[in-house]
Short mmCIF file of C-alpha atoms and ligand atoms in Angstrom, two decimals:
data_model
loop_
_atom_site.label_atom_id
_atom_site.label_comp_id
_atom_site.label_asym_id
_atom_site.label_seq_id
_atom_site.Cartn_x
_atom_site.Cartn_y
_atom_site.Cartn_z
CA VAL A 1 0.00 0.00 0.00
CA THR A 2 1.49 3.33 -0.95
CA THR A 3 0.16 6.46 0.63
CA ARG A 4 -0.18 9.77 -1.12
CA ALA A 5 2.98 10.97 0.62
CA GLU A 6 4.97 7.95 -0.58
CA ASP A 7 3.87 8.60 -4.14
CA MET A 8 4.86 12.20 -3.68
CA ALA A 9 8.25 11.24 -2.27
CA GLY A 10 9.01 8.98 -5.20
CA PHE A 11 7.90 11.66 -7.58
CA LEU A 12 9.97 14.38 -5.93
CA ASN A 13 13.17 12.37 -5.95
CA GLY A 14 13.41 12.28 -9.70
CA SER A 15 11.63 15.47 -10.64
CA LYS A 16 12.46 19.11 -11.10
CA VAL A 17 9.84 20.20 -8.60
CA LEU A 18 12.56 21.12 -6.14
CA SER A 19 14.94 23.93 -6.94
CA PRO A 20 18.72 23.51 -7.30
CA ASN A 21 18.97 25.54 -4.10
CA PHE A 22 17.85 22.34 -2.37
CA THR A 23 18.89 19.56 -4.75
CA LYS A 24 22.48 20.81 -5.08
CA ARG A 25 22.92 20.54 -1.31
CA TYR A 26 20.74 17.58 -0.26
CA LYS A 27 19.83 14.17 -1.60
CA LEU A 28 16.39 12.93 -0.50
CA GLY A 29 16.11 9.49 1.11
CA ARG A 30 12.92 7.83 2.26
CA LEU A 31 9.63 8.81 3.84
CA LEU A 32 9.83 9.16 7.64
CA GLY A 33 6.31 10.12 8.52
CA GLU A 34 3.39 12.27 7.66
CA GLY A 35 0.95 14.42 9.57
CA ARG A 36 -1.76 16.92 8.89
CA PHE A 37 0.41 19.64 7.38
CA GLY A 38 2.97 17.86 5.32
CA PHE A 39 5.30 14.94 5.22
CA VAL A 40 8.83 14.32 6.41
CA MET A 41 11.67 12.56 4.57
CA THR A 42 15.24 11.67 5.39
CA ALA A 43 17.96 13.33 3.35
CA THR A 44 21.73 13.43 3.17
CA ARG A 45 23.59 16.73 3.26
CA LEU A 46 26.00 16.50 0.38
CA THR A 47 28.80 18.62 1.91
CA ASP A 48 29.44 16.25 4.83
CA GLY A 49 27.13 13.23 4.47
CA ARG A 50 25.10 14.16 7.54
CA LYS A 51 21.67 12.50 7.68
CA VAL A 52 18.90 15.03 8.27
CA ALA A 53 15.11 15.19 8.29
CA VAL A 54 13.25 17.37 5.76
CA LYS A 55 9.70 18.49 6.43
CA PHE A 56 7.69 19.47 3.37
CA ILE A 57 5.39 22.25 4.52
CA ASP A 58 2.56 22.95 2.10
CA VAL A 59 2.68 26.75 1.94
CA ASP A 60 -0.87 27.01 0.63
CA LYS A 61 -2.05 25.80 4.04
CA ILE A 62 -0.16 28.55 5.91
CA PRO A 63 -1.87 31.96 5.54
CA ARG A 64 0.69 34.56 4.40
CA ASN A 65 -0.28 37.03 7.10
CA THR A 66 1.05 34.59 9.73
CA TRP A 67 4.56 34.33 8.20
CA LEU A 68 7.38 35.70 10.34
CA PRO A 69 10.73 37.35 9.54
CA ASP A 70 13.46 34.87 8.60
CA ARG A 71 16.09 34.95 11.36
CA GLY A 72 18.47 32.73 9.44
CA SER A 73 19.03 34.94 6.44
CA ALA A 74 20.94 38.17 6.03
CA THR A 75 18.76 39.19 3.10
CA GLY A 76 15.51 39.11 5.06
CA GLY A 77 12.33 37.53 3.81
CA TYR A 78 9.47 35.77 5.57
CA VAL A 79 9.02 32.12 6.53
CA PRO A 80 6.15 30.00 7.88
CA PRO A 81 5.89 30.52 11.68
CA GLU A 82 6.92 26.91 12.30
CA ILE A 83 10.34 27.63 10.79
CA ALA A 84 10.80 31.02 12.49
CA ILE A 85 10.00 29.57 15.92
CA LEU A 86 12.32 26.59 15.53
CA GLN A 87 15.13 28.94 14.43
CA GLN A 88 15.12 30.62 17.85
CA LEU A 89 15.09 27.44 19.96
CA ASP A 90 18.08 25.57 21.32
CA HIS A 91 17.42 22.79 23.84
CA PRO A 92 18.52 19.12 24.06
CA ASN A 93 14.88 17.98 24.01
CA ILE A 94 13.74 20.14 21.11
CA ILE A 95 14.55 19.15 17.55
CA GLN A 96 17.39 21.30 16.25
CA TYR A 97 16.79 23.58 13.30
CA ILE A 98 19.48 23.22 10.62
CA ASP A 99 18.37 25.02 7.49
CA HIS A 100 15.39 25.83 5.32
CA VAL A 101 14.55 26.45 1.68
CA VAL A 102 11.39 28.27 0.61
CA GLU A 103 10.67 26.90 -2.84
CA PRO A 104 9.06 29.27 -5.36
CA THR A 105 6.07 26.94 -5.52
CA LYS A 106 4.16 24.64 -3.20
CA TYR A 107 6.67 23.82 -0.42
CA ALA A 108 8.74 25.36 2.30
CA LEU A 109 11.39 22.82 3.26
CA LEU A 110 12.40 22.68 6.91
CA ILE A 111 15.70 20.87 7.35
CA MET A 112 16.26 19.64 10.88
CA GLU A 113 18.17 17.17 12.94
CA LEU A 114 17.13 13.54 12.38
CA HIS A 115 16.26 11.85 15.67
CA GLY A 116 15.26 8.35 16.65
CA SER A 117 16.47 6.59 13.54
CA ASP A 118 18.61 4.04 15.34
CA TRP A 119 15.83 1.58 16.12
CA GLN A 120 16.69 -0.62 13.15
CA HIS A 121 19.93 -1.64 14.86
CA ALA A 122 18.37 -1.70 18.30
CA SER A 123 15.55 -4.03 17.33
CA SER A 124 17.96 -6.64 15.98
CA SER A 125 19.65 -6.78 19.40
CA SER A 126 16.13 -7.20 20.83
CA THR A 127 16.03 -4.36 23.36
CA MET A 128 12.45 -4.09 22.31
CA SER A 129 9.97 -5.76 20.05
CA VAL A 130 9.18 -3.67 17.04
CA GLU A 131 7.03 -5.61 14.61
CA ASP A 132 9.38 -7.30 12.14
CA ASP A 133 7.08 -7.03 9.17
CA ASP A 134 6.82 -3.29 9.53
CA GLU A 135 10.10 -1.69 8.55
CA GLU A 136 8.52 1.75 8.48
CA THR A 137 8.35 1.89 12.24
CA CYS A 138 12.06 1.16 12.57
CA THR A 139 13.47 4.19 10.81
CA SER A 140 11.81 6.93 12.79
CA PHE A 141 10.07 6.19 16.00
CA ASP A 142 7.65 8.58 17.56
CA LEU A 143 6.13 8.17 21.00
CA PHE A 144 2.81 7.05 19.51
CA GLU A 145 4.51 4.09 17.86
CA CYS A 146 6.57 3.50 20.99
CA ILE A 147 3.49 3.24 23.25
CA ASP A 148 1.74 1.15 20.62
CA ALA A 149 4.60 -1.34 20.44
CA HIS A 150 4.64 -1.76 24.25
CA HIS A 151 0.85 -1.46 24.80
CA HIS A 152 1.74 0.78 27.72
CA LEU A 153 5.02 1.87 29.24
CA PRO A 154 6.45 0.69 32.54
CA GLU A 155 6.60 3.55 35.01
CA PRO A 156 10.38 4.03 35.06
CA VAL A 157 10.46 4.31 31.26
CA ALA A 158 7.47 6.67 31.25
CA ARG A 159 9.22 8.79 33.87
CA LYS A 160 12.44 8.99 31.87
CA ILE A 161 10.58 10.07 28.74
CA PHE A 162 8.21 12.40 30.58
CA ALA A 163 10.97 14.26 32.46
CA GLN A 164 12.54 15.23 29.14
CA ILE A 165 9.22 16.34 27.65
CA VAL A 166 8.46 18.54 30.66
CA LEU A 167 11.94 20.10 30.46
CA ALA A 168 11.28 20.97 26.81
CA VAL A 169 7.92 22.53 27.66
CA GLN A 170 9.43 24.51 30.53
CA HIS A 171 12.13 25.82 28.20
CA LEU A 172 9.44 26.92 25.75
CA GLN A 173 7.51 28.74 28.47
CA VAL A 174 10.63 30.57 29.62
CA GLN A 175 11.03 31.70 26.00
CA GLY A 176 7.38 32.82 26.00
CA ILE A 177 6.30 30.08 23.58
CA VAL A 178 3.56 27.45 23.71
CA HIS A 179 3.66 24.39 21.44
CA ARG A 180 -0.14 23.88 21.40
CA ASP A 181 -0.02 20.42 19.84
CA ILE A 182 1.66 18.30 22.48
CA LYS A 183 0.91 14.62 21.85
CA ASP A 184 2.69 11.31 21.42
CA GLU A 185 3.06 11.67 17.63
CA ASN A 186 4.98 14.92 18.09
CA ILE A 187 7.71 13.38 20.24
CA VAL A 188 10.47 11.35 18.58
CA VAL A 189 12.20 8.67 20.62
CA ASP A 190 15.58 6.98 20.12
CA SER A 191 16.61 3.52 21.29
CA ASN A 192 17.86 4.91 24.64
CA TYR A 193 14.54 6.64 25.28
CA ASN A 194 16.06 10.02 24.64
CA ILE A 195 13.33 12.22 23.22
CA LYS A 196 13.00 15.35 21.16
CA MET A 197 9.92 17.46 20.67
CA ILE A 198 8.97 18.12 17.02
CA ASP A 199 6.23 19.79 14.98
CA PHE A 200 6.04 23.47 15.88
CA GLY A 201 3.29 24.00 13.29
CA SER A 202 0.82 25.17 15.99
CA ALA A 203 3.32 26.98 18.23
CA ALA A 204 2.74 30.62 19.18
CA ASN A 205 3.87 33.33 21.58
CA ILE A 206 2.15 33.36 24.96
CA PRO A 207 -0.27 36.33 25.00
CA LYS A 208 0.63 39.10 27.45
CA THR A 209 -2.85 40.42 28.14
CA GLN A 210 -6.24 38.77 28.50
CA ALA A 211 -7.45 40.62 25.41
CA GLN A 212 -4.87 38.68 23.38
CA TYR A 213 -5.83 35.23 24.70
CA PHE A 214 -6.20 32.51 22.06
CA THR A 215 -9.66 31.76 20.80
CA ARG A 216 -8.78 29.30 18.08
CA PHE A 217 -7.94 25.70 18.91
CA CYS A 218 -5.22 24.20 16.77
CA GLY A 219 -4.16 21.07 18.59
CA THR A 220 -5.53 17.54 18.57
CA ILE A 221 -8.94 16.90 20.15
CA PRO A 222 -8.06 13.95 22.43
CA TYR A 223 -5.49 16.23 24.11
CA ALA A 224 -7.79 19.26 24.43
CA SER A 225 -8.58 20.61 27.91
CA PRO A 226 -12.15 21.15 29.19
CA GLU A 227 -11.90 24.95 28.68
CA ILE A 228 -10.90 24.33 25.04
CA VAL A 229 -13.76 21.88 24.52
CA ARG A 230 -16.09 24.49 26.05
CA LYS A 231 -14.73 27.02 23.53
CA GLU A 232 -13.44 29.42 26.15
CA SER A 233 -10.45 31.66 25.38
CA TYR A 234 -7.15 30.46 26.82
CA ARG A 235 -3.65 31.68 27.65
CA GLY A 236 -1.69 28.58 26.65
CA PRO A 237 0.49 27.24 29.48
CA GLU A 238 -2.48 25.73 31.37
CA VAL A 239 -3.69 23.95 28.22
CA GLU A 240 -0.14 22.72 27.67
CA VAL A 241 -0.06 21.13 31.15
CA TRP A 242 -3.42 19.46 30.49
CA ALA A 243 -2.02 17.90 27.32
CA LEU A 244 0.96 16.71 29.36
CA GLY A 245 -1.46 15.05 31.78
CA VAL A 246 -3.20 13.25 28.93
CA LEU A 247 0.19 12.22 27.59
CA LEU A 248 1.46 10.75 30.88
CA TYR A 249 -1.85 8.96 31.41
CA THR A 250 -1.60 7.51 27.90
CA MET A 251 1.97 6.33 28.45
CA ILE A 252 1.10 4.63 31.75
CA PHE A 253 -2.31 3.16 30.92
CA GLY A 254 -2.00 2.73 27.15
CA ASN A 255 -5.15 4.65 26.25
CA ASN A 256 -6.56 8.17 26.37
CA PRO A 257 -8.30 9.09 29.66
CA PHE A 258 -11.37 10.41 27.82
CA ARG A 259 -13.56 8.44 25.45
CA ASN A 260 -15.60 11.30 23.96
CA GLY A 261 -16.32 15.03 23.89
CA LYS A 262 -18.67 14.86 26.87
CA GLU A 263 -16.02 13.23 29.05
CA ARG A 264 -13.45 15.78 27.88
CA ALA A 265 -15.75 18.72 28.64
CA GLU A 266 -16.43 17.34 32.12
CA GLY A 267 -12.80 16.45 32.63
CA ILE A 268 -13.52 13.60 35.02
CA VAL A 269 -10.56 11.27 35.18
CA VAL A 270 -10.96 7.61 35.90
CA MET A 271 -7.79 5.70 36.65
CA PRO A 272 -7.96 2.04 35.68
CA ARG A 273 -7.74 -0.43 38.48
CA GLY A 274 -4.42 -2.13 38.84
CA PHE A 275 -1.67 -2.73 41.28
CA HIS A 276 -0.96 0.36 43.30
CA LEU A 277 2.71 0.22 44.10
CA ASP A 278 4.00 2.18 47.04
CA SER A 279 7.57 2.20 45.98
CA ASP A 280 9.53 2.33 42.77
CA ARG A 281 11.75 -0.37 44.18
CA ASP A 282 9.04 -2.84 43.23
CA TYR A 283 10.23 -2.33 39.70
CA SER A 284 13.50 -4.21 40.36
CA GLY A 285 15.52 -1.06 39.97
CA GLY A 286 13.49 0.18 37.06
CA LYS A 287 15.42 -1.85 34.51
CA ALA A 288 14.68 -4.78 32.26
CA VAL A 289 10.91 -4.52 32.55
CA LEU A 290 10.63 -3.96 28.83
CA THR A 291 12.17 -7.29 28.09
CA ASP A 292 9.61 -9.09 30.21
CA PRO A 293 6.77 -9.88 27.79
CA GLN A 294 4.57 -11.15 30.61
CA MET A 295 4.65 -7.83 32.38
CA MET A 296 3.79 -5.79 29.31
CA HIS A 297 0.96 -8.00 28.13
CA PRO A 298 -2.03 -5.75 27.29
CA PHE A 299 -4.39 -7.68 29.54
CA ASN A 300 -2.17 -7.51 32.60
CA PRO A 301 -3.13 -5.05 35.32
CA VAL A 302 -1.29 -1.77 35.10
CA PHE A 303 1.39 -0.97 37.61
CA CYS A 304 1.16 2.59 38.80
CA THR A 305 2.49 4.16 41.98
CA SER A 306 0.38 6.54 44.02
CA GLY A 307 2.92 9.30 43.28
CA CYS A 308 2.35 8.91 39.56
CA ARG A 309 -1.43 8.94 39.97
CA ASN A 310 -1.15 12.09 42.06
CA LEU A 311 0.93 13.85 39.41
CA ILE A 312 -1.55 12.90 36.67
CA ARG A 313 -4.46 14.24 38.74
CA GLY A 314 -2.70 17.57 39.29
CA MET A 315 -2.21 18.03 35.54
CA LEU A 316 -5.75 16.91 34.70
CA GLU A 317 -7.31 19.40 37.12
CA PHE A 318 -10.53 20.79 35.65
CA ASP A 319 -10.02 24.40 36.74
CA PRO A 320 -7.05 25.89 34.83
CA LYS A 321 -6.33 28.16 37.82
CA SER A 322 -5.80 25.25 40.19
CA ARG A 323 -4.10 23.02 37.62
CA SER A 324 -0.41 22.24 38.28
CA THR A 325 2.01 24.68 36.69
CA ILE A 326 4.96 23.43 34.67
CA ASP A 327 7.29 24.20 37.61
CA GLU A 328 5.07 22.23 39.97
CA VAL A 329 5.17 19.29 37.56
CA LEU A 330 8.97 19.46 37.41
CA SER A 331 9.29 19.50 41.21
CA HIS A 332 6.68 16.79 41.86
CA PRO A 333 8.19 14.03 44.03
CA TRP A 334 7.51 11.41 41.32
CA LEU A 335 9.51 13.33 38.71
CA LYS A 336 11.96 15.57 40.58
CA ARG A 337 14.95 13.24 40.77
CA GLU A 338 14.74 12.25 37.11
CA VAL A 339 14.50 15.92 36.12
CA GLU A 340 17.60 16.74 38.15
CA ILE A 341 19.59 14.02 36.40
CA TYR A 342 18.84 15.61 33.03
CA GLN A 343 19.39 19.18 34.24
CA LYS A 344 22.84 18.22 35.59
CA ALA A 345 23.75 16.45 32.35
CA TYR A 346 22.68 19.44 30.27
CA VAL A 347 24.65 21.91 32.39
CA SER A 348 27.83 19.86 32.17
CA ALA A 349 27.38 19.31 28.42
CA GLN A 350 27.02 23.05 28.02
CA SER A 351 30.14 23.90 30.00
CA ALA A 352 32.08 21.25 28.06
CA ALA A 353 31.05 22.82 24.75
P1 ADP B 411 2.71 17.34 10.90
O1 ADP B 411 2.81 18.80 11.27
O2 ADP B 411 2.11 17.15 9.55
O3 ADP B 411 2.03 16.55 11.98
P2 ADP B 411 5.28 16.43 11.89
O4 ADP B 411 6.28 17.55 11.99
O5 ADP B 411 4.62 16.05 13.17
O6 ADP B 411 4.20 16.77 10.75
O7 ADP B 411 6.00 15.16 11.25
C1 ADP B 411 5.25 14.00 10.92
C2 ADP B 411 5.95 12.73 11.44
O8 ADP B 411 7.26 12.62 10.86
C3 ADP B 411 6.19 12.72 12.95
O9 ADP B 411 5.09 12.24 13.68
C4 ADP B 411 7.42 11.81 13.07
O10 ADP B 411 7.06 10.45 13.07
C5 ADP B 411 8.20 12.11 11.80
N1 ADP B 411 9.25 13.13 12.03
C6 ADP B 411 9.09 14.46 11.91
N2 ADP B 411 10.24 15.14 12.18
C7 ADP B 411 11.17 14.20 12.46
C8 ADP B 411 12.58 14.26 12.81
N3 ADP B 411 13.24 15.43 12.90
N4 ADP B 411 13.22 13.09 13.04
C9 ADP B 411 12.55 11.93 12.93
N5 ADP B 411 11.25 11.79 12.61
C10 ADP B 411 10.55 12.91 12.37
MG1 MG B 412 2.72 16.22 13.93
MG1 MG B 413 1.83 19.85 12.90
#
């Protein structure tokens, strides 16, 4: 079965649709993934052989009045907001901008760091069971596919991934930016469970006054907060934390906490029954759980500590005013130590550079 994007990829490789400005510097590889606004392919940078990811952004879908000044060019010009926002970000858990080419027709090409493409090697050494008959999932691995392959994630793995996501979101908020489409598909994961946030197609600056609050929803409905579902205006950070709550719930329990619009509007969270663990030590040090097929069987009860449940509840708080803030999430007892490990590593990497 070939999708529209695969047809397009094959077509692009041999055609003159792309300008020499791109084709003289990059050679396209294969399709990595596709979403609502475009598709993403691997490519090789011809100067040094570096493997990169190229997102094809359909410019007809991005109203011109939203384009922002190009920070990467001395000659000026405007680029889709997704490119402009990524240009100003630099964080270990946010995909790194490399380059872009605005083609005269149809596409803006966003060239970025390729992340999570090492699963092909990892799956042969059986750290994890990625379906053998599905090579597509091996080349790029987003968190959606990761949860899908495991049914649900053991708590220590979920914590490792979640700490990095929250650090990325905190970094954005310090920069005055909200992502607005936080979900499993927009997180890419490598074989060591290092993650990077991608897809800044809905990102925006946090409004400074109530008059500027957002009124338009541009995320993904299963991750939308009750105030969004009720069509109220919103500031951004509170909605972001809600989406993080949905995300952690989904990682731990393997499904979305809300089954329909009514449940989302009411925001009542039901935690599945399962073993309540009092201590993380019950996880035999937090290692090797992934290799135990018995433990990860979809019909087995879910293991979840009371600390984890408490954190999820704080993020999925109905009233945005009493919802946990990003700093409260970071300093929650369930997450704090993991966060500190990453913060230390990032500081020492920075001083080494
Ligand atoms: P859309 O805005 O259409 O949703 P995304 O930017 O989310 O597009 O990209 C679509 C998919 O492509 C992602 O879900 C992911 O699987 C894959 N992908 C995107 N960027 C990268 C990247 N830099 N490295 C690896 N995979 C990526
Ligand atoms: Mg996406
Ligand atoms: Mg998008």
